[in-house]
Short mmCIF file of C-alpha atoms in Angstrom, two decimals:
data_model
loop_
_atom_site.label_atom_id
_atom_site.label_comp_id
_atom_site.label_asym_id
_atom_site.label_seq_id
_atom_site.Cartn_x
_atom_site.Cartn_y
_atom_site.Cartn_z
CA UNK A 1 25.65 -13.46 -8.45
CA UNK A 2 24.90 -9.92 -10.50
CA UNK A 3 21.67 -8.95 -10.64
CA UNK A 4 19.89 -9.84 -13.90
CA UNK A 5 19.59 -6.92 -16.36
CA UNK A 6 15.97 -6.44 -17.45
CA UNK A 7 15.92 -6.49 -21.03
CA UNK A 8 13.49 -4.50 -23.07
CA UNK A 9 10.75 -6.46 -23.48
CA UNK A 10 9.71 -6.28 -19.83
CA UNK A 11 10.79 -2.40 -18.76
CA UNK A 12 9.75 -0.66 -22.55
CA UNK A 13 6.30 -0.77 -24.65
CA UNK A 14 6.78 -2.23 -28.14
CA UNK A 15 7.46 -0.28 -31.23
CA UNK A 16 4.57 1.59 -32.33
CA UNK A 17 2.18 -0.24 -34.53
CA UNK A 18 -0.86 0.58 -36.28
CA UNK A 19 -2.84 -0.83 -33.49
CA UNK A 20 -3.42 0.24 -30.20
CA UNK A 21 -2.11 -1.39 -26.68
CA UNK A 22 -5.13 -2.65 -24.84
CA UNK A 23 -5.75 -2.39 -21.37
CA UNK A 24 -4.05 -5.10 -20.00
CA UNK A 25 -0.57 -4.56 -22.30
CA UNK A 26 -0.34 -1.00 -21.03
CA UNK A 27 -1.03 -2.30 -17.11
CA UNK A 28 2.02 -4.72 -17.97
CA UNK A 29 3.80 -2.22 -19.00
CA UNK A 30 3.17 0.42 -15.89
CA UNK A 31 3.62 -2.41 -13.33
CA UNK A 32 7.26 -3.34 -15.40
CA UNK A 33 8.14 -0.29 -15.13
CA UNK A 34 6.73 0.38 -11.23
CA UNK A 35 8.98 -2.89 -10.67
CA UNK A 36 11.82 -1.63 -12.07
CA UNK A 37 11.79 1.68 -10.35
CA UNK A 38 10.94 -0.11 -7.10
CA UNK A 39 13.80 -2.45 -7.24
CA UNK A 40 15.87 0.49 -7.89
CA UNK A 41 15.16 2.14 -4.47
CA UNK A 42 15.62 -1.38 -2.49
CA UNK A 43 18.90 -1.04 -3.75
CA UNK A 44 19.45 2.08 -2.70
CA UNK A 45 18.31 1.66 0.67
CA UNK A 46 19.91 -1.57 1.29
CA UNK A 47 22.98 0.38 0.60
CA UNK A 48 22.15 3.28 2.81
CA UNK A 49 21.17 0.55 5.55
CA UNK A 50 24.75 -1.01 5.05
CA UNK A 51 26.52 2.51 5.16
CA UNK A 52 24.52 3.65 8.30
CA UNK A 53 25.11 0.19 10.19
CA UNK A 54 29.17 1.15 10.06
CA UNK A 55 28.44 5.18 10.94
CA UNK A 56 25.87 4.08 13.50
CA UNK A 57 28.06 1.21 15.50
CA UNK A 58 31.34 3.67 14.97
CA UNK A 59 29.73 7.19 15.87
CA UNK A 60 26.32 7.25 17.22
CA UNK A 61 26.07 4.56 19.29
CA UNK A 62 29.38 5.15 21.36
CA UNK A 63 28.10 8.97 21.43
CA UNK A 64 24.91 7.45 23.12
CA UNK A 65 26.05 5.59 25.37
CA UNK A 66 29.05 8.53 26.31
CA UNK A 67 25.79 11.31 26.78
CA UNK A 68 23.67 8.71 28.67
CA UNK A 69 27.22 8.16 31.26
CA UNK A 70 27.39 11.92 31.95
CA UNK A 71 23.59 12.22 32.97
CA UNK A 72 24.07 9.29 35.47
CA UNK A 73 27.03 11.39 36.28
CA UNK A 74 24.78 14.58 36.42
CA UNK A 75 21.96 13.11 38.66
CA UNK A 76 24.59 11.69 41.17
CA UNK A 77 26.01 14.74 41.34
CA UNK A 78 22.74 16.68 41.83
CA UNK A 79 21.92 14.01 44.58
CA UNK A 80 24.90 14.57 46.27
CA UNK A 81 24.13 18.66 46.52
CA UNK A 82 20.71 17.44 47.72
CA UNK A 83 22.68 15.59 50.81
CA UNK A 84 25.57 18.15 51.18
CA UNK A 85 24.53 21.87 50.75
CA UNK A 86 21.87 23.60 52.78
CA UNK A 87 18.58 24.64 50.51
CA UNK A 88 15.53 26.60 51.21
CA UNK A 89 12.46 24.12 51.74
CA UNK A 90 11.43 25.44 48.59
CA UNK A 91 14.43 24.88 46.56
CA UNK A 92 14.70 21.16 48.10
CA UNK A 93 11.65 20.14 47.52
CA UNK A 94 12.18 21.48 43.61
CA UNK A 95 15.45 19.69 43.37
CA UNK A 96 14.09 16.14 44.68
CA UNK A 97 11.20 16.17 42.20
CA UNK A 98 13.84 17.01 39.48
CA UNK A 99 16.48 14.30 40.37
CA UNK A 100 13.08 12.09 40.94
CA UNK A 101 12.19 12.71 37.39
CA UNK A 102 15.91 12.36 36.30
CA UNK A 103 16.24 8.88 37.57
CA UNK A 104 12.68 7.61 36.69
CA UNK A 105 13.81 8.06 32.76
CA UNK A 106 17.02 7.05 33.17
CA UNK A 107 16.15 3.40 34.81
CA UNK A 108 14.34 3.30 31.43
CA UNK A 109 17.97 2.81 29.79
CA UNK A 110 20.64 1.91 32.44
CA UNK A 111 20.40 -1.12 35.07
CA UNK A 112 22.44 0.84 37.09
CA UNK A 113 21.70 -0.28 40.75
CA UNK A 114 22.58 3.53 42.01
CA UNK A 115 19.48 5.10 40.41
CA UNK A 116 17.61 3.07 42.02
CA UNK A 117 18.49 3.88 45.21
CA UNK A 118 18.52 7.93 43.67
CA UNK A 119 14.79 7.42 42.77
CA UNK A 120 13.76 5.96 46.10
CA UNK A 121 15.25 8.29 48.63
CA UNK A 122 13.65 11.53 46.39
CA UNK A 123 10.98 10.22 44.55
CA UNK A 124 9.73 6.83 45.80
CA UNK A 125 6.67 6.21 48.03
CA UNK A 126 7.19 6.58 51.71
CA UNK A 127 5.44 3.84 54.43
CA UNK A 128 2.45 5.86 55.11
CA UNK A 129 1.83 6.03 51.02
CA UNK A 130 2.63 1.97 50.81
CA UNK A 131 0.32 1.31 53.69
CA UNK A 132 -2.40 3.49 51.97
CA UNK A 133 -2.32 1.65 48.68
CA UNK A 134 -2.19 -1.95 50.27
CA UNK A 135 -5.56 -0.90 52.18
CA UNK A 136 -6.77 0.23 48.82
CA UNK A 137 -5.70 -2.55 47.23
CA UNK A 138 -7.24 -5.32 49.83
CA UNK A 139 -10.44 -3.36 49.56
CA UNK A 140 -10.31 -3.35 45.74
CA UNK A 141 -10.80 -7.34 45.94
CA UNK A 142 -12.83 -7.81 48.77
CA UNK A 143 -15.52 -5.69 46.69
CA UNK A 144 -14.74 -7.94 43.15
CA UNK A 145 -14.79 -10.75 45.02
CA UNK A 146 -11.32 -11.49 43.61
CA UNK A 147 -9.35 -12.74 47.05
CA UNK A 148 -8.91 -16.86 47.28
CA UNK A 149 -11.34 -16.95 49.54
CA UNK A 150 -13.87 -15.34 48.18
CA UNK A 151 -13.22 -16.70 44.97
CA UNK A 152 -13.56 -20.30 46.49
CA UNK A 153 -17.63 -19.44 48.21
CA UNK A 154 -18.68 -17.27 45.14
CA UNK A 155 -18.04 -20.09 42.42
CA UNK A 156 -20.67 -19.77 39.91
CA UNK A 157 -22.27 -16.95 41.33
CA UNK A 158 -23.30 -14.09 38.83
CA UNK A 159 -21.06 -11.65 41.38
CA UNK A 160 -17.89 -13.12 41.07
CA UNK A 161 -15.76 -11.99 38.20
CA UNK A 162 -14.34 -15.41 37.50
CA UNK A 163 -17.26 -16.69 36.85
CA UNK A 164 -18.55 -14.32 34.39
CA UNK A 165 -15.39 -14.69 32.46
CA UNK A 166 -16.19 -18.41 32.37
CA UNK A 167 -19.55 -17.57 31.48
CA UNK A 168 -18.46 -15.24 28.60
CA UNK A 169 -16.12 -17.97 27.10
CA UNK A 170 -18.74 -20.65 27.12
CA UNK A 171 -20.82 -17.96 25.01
CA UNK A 172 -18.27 -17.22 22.76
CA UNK A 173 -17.58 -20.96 21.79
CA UNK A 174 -21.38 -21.54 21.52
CA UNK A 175 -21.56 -18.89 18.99
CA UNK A 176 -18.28 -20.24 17.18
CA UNK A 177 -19.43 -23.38 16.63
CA UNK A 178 -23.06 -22.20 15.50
CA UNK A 179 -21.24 -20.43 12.91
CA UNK A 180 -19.07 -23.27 12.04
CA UNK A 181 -22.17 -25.32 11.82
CA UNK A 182 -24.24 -22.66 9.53
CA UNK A 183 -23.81 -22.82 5.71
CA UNK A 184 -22.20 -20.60 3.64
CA UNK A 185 -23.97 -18.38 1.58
CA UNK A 186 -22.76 -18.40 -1.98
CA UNK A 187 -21.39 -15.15 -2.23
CA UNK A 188 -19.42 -16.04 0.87
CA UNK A 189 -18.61 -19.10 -1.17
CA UNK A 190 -17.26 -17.26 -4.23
CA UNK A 191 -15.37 -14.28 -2.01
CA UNK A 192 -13.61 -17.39 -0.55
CA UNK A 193 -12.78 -18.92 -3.65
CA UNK A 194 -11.40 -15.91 -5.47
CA UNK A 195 -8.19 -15.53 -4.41
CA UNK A 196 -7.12 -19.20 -4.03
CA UNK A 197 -8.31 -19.48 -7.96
CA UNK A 198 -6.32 -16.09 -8.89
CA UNK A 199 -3.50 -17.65 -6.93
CA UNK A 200 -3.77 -21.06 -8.37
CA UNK A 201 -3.75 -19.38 -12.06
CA UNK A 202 -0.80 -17.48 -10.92
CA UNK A 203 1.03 -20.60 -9.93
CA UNK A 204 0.38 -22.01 -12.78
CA UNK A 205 1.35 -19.39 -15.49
CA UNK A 206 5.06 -19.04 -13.26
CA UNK A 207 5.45 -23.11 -13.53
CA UNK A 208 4.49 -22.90 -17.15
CA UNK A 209 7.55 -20.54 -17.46
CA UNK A 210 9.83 -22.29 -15.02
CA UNK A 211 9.72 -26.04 -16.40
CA UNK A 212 10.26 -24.45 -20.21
CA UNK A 213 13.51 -22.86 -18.56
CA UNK A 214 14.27 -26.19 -16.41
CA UNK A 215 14.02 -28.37 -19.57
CA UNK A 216 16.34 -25.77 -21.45
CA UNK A 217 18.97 -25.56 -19.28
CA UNK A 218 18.92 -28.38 -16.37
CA UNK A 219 22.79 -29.07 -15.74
CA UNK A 220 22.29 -33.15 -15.49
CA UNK A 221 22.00 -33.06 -19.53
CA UNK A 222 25.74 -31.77 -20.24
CA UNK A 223 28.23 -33.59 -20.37
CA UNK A 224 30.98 -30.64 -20.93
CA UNK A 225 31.63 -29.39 -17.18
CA UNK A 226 32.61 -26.11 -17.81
CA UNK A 227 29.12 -25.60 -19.87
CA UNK A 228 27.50 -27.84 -16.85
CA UNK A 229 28.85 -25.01 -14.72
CA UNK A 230 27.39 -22.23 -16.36
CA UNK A 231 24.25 -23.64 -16.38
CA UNK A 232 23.83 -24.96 -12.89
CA UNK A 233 24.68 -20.94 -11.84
CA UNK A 234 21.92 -20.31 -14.11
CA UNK A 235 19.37 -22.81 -12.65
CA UNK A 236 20.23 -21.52 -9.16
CA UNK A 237 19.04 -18.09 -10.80
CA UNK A 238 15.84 -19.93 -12.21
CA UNK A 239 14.95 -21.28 -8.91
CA UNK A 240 15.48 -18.43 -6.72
CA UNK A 241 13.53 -16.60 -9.09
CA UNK A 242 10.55 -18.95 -9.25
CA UNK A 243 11.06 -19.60 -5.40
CA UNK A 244 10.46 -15.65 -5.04
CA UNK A 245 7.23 -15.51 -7.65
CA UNK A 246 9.37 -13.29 -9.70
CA UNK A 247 7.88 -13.02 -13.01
CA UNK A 248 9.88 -10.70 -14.28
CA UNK A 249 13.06 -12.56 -13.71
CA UNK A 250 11.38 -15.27 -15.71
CA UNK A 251 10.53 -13.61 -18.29
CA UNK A 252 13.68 -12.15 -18.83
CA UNK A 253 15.92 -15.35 -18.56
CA UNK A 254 13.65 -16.63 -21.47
CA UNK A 255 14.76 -13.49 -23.13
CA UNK A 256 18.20 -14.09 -22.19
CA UNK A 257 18.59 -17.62 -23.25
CA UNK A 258 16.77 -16.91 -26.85
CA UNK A 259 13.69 -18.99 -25.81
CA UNK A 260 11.60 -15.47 -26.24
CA UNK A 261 12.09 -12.77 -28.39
CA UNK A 262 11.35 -9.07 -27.11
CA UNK A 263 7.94 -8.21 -28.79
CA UNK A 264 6.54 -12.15 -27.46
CA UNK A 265 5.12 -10.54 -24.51
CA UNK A 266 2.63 -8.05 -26.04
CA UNK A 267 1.05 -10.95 -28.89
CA UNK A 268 -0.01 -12.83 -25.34
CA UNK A 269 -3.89 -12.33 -25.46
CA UNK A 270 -5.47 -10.25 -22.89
CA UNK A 271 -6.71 -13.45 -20.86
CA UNK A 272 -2.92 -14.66 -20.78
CA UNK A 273 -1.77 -11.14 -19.65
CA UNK A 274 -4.33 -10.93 -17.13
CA UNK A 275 -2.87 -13.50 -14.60
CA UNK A 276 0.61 -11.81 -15.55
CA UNK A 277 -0.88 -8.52 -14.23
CA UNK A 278 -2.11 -10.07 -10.94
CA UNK A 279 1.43 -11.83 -10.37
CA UNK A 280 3.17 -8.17 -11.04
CA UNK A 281 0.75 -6.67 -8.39
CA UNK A 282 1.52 -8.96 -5.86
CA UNK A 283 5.21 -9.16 -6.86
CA UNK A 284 5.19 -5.20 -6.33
CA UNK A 285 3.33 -5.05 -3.00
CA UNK A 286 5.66 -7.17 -1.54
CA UNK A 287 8.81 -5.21 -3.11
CA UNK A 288 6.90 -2.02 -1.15
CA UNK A 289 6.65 -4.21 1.84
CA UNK A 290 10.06 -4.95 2.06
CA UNK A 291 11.48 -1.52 1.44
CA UNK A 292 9.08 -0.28 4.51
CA UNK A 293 10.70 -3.09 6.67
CA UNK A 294 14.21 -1.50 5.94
CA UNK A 295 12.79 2.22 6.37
CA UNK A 296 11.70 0.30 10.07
CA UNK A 297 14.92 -1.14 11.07
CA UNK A 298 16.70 1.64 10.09
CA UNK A 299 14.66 3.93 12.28
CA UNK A 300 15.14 2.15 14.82
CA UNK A 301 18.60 1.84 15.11
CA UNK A 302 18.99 5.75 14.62
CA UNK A 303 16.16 6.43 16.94
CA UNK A 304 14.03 8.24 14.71
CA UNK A 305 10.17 7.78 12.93
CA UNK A 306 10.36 5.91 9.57
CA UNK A 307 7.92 8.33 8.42
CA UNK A 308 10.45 11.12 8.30
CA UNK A 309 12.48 8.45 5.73
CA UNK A 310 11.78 10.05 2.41
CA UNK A 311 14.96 8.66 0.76
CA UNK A 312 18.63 7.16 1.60
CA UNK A 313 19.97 10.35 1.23
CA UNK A 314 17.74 12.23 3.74
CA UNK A 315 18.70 9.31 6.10
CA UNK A 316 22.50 10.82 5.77
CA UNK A 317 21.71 13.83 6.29
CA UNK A 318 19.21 13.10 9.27
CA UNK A 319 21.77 10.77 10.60
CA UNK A 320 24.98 13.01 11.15
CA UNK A 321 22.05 15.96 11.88
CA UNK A 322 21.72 13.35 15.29
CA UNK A 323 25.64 12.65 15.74
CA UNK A 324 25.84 16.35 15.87
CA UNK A 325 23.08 16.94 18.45
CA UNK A 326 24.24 14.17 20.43
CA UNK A 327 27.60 15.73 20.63
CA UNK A 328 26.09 18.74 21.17
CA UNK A 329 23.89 17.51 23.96
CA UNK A 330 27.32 15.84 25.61
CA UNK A 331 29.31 19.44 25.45
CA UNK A 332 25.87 21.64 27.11
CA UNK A 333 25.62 18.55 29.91
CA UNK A 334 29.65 18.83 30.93
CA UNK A 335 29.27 22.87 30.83
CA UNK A 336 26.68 22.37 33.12
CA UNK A 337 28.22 20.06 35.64
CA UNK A 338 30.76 22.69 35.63
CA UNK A 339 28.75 25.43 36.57
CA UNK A 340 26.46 23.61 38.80
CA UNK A 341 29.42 23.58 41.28
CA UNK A 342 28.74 27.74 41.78
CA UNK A 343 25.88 28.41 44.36
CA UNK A 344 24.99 31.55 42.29
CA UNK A 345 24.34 29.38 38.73
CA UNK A 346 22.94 26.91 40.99
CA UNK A 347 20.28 28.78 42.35
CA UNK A 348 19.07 30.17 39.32
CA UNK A 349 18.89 26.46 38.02
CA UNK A 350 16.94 25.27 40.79
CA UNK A 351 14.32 28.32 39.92
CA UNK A 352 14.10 27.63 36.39
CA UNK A 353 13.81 24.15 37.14
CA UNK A 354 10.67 25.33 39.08
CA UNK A 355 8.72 27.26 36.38
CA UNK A 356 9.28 24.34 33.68
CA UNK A 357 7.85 21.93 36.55
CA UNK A 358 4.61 24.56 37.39
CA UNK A 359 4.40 24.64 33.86
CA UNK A 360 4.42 20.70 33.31
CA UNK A 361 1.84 20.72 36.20
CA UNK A 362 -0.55 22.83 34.44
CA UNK A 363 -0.35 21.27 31.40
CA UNK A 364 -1.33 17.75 32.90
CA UNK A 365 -4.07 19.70 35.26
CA UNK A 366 -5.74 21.19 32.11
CA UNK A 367 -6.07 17.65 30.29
CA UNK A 368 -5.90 15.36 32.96
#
């Protein structure tokens, strides 16, 4: 089903008169118009969202998973010159904590079983360091009091953990139902009641509009099915439109079916337009809400922060600005491979290697 046009009495002011819009006739106005221009980019990204799904699931993602195949390929590799070649103790020692690190962030993204057994041989803790953290660890809960046995002499004593935990939740329901049990102030009262009554006035101006348009155009009255047709595509429109709090797709099939003209809007008193206002408000936060949900799941199929989403066509150009690094990224990691296989390039690797990790060192030293 197209989406309705708007017609002008909902996305224009009227024609200039001698009097002046009040307040509430111009806020009509901005939010119509706020609407309109917010509906308008929902569109837009739901098309961008539809064109990146097909470049994502054709380009990126088989670019992804290509780049993340040649570092498994790269680490093995580097293991096996590890195993193979003979290295300084210096230069070994570098290239263990690199394919360490290597294999750490790739279990992050592969359930391949081999970097596993990478991580452990260069990077993962030896006997001595297990034994050392189980002693730790056993002496950790004899002092908290936190072993089973322990935990079975020390019930209810103001030294064992579990029982100040208990204590803390009997407090907390205490307090709960002392507040349950204390009256409400009537300023609490009113706070409380505000937004269920603007909410109730709300539903009741939309149903106000939606039984007028029920009664005008309910299918079960016609007899003539092609006209019984027509109008049960129309009440689907109706519904989904009240079903969504829509008041602007209300208002506008009244327009459309002659049951307003386009000037009724703005003789509504200011009371009347009030609760109109509020509905637009709400109807426009949740427009803003949705369009940040797509900005969200876009990001993270791309990989990138929906903050940097300023429109669908930055997303284009962001998006094939990450195909091309990726490809980029898969061309430097095979030239390397390549040249990893000469001791000369090799060696120079492993000492560069070595400055970035002094450097990473340092940096974790001077905040940590």
């Amino acid at each position: 089903m197209p989406q309705l046009r708007f017609p002008a009495l909902v996305t224009t002011p009227p024609a200039r008169t001698d009097s002046p819009l009040s307040p509430e006739q111009k806020t009509f106005n901005r939010l119509s118009q706020q609407i309109a221009k917010v509906r308008q980019q929902m569109s837009d990204w739901e098309t961008a969202m539809a064109a990146t799904r097909k470049r994502v699931l054709k380009d990126l993602l088989p670019l992804r998973n290509q780049h993340l195949q040649l570092r498994i390929q790269l680490l093995a590799q580097l293991d096996t010159i590890s195993l193979t070649q003979k290295l300084g103790k210096a230069d070994g020692e570098t290239l263990s904590q690199v394919i360490a690190r290597l294999a750490e962030n790739l279990m992050a993204e592969s359930a391949d079983p081999q970097l596993q057994e990478i991580y452990d041989r260069h990077g993962g803790p030896d006997a001595e360091e297990q034994a050392i953290f189980a002693e730790m660890k056993a002496s950790m809960e004899d002092f908290f009091n936190l072993n089973s046995e322990a935990a079975g002499t020390g019930e209810g004593s103001s030294e064992n953990p579990k029982a100040w935990a208990e204590e803390e939740t009997r407090q907390t329901q205490s307090q709960r139902a002392s507040q349950r049990g204390r009256p409400k102030t009537a300023r609490q009262k009113a706070q409380e009641a505000h937004p269920a009554e603007q909410a109730g006035q709300i539903h009741q101006s939309l149903q106000g509009i939606y039984r007028r348009l029920v009664s005008a155009v309910h299918p079960d009255r016609e007899a003539d099915p092609v006209i019984r047709a027509h109008k049960t595509a129309l009440m689907q429109r109706i519904n989904q439109a009240y079903g969504e709090n829509d008041l602007l797709q209300l208002l506008a099939l009244q327009h459309e079916l002659g049951l307003m003209d386009a000037q009724a809007i703005h003789k509504l008193g200011d009371a009347h337009l009030k609760k109109y206002n509020q509905a637009l408000k709400e109807q426009l936060a949740k427009l803003k809400r949705k369009i940040q949900e797509l900005q969200q799941h876009l990001a993270n199929n791309i990989g990138m922060s929906p903050f940097g989403m300023q429109s669908p066509h930055v997303l284009a150009r962001d998006l094939q600005e990450t195909i091309q690094a990726t490809r980029q990224a898969i061309s430097g990691l095979r030239q390397e491979m390549k040249q990893l296989s000469q001791p000369a390039y090799l060696k120079r690797w492993i000492k560069t290697a070595r400055r970035e990790l002094a450097s990473e060192d340092y940096i974790y030293d001077d905040f940590y």
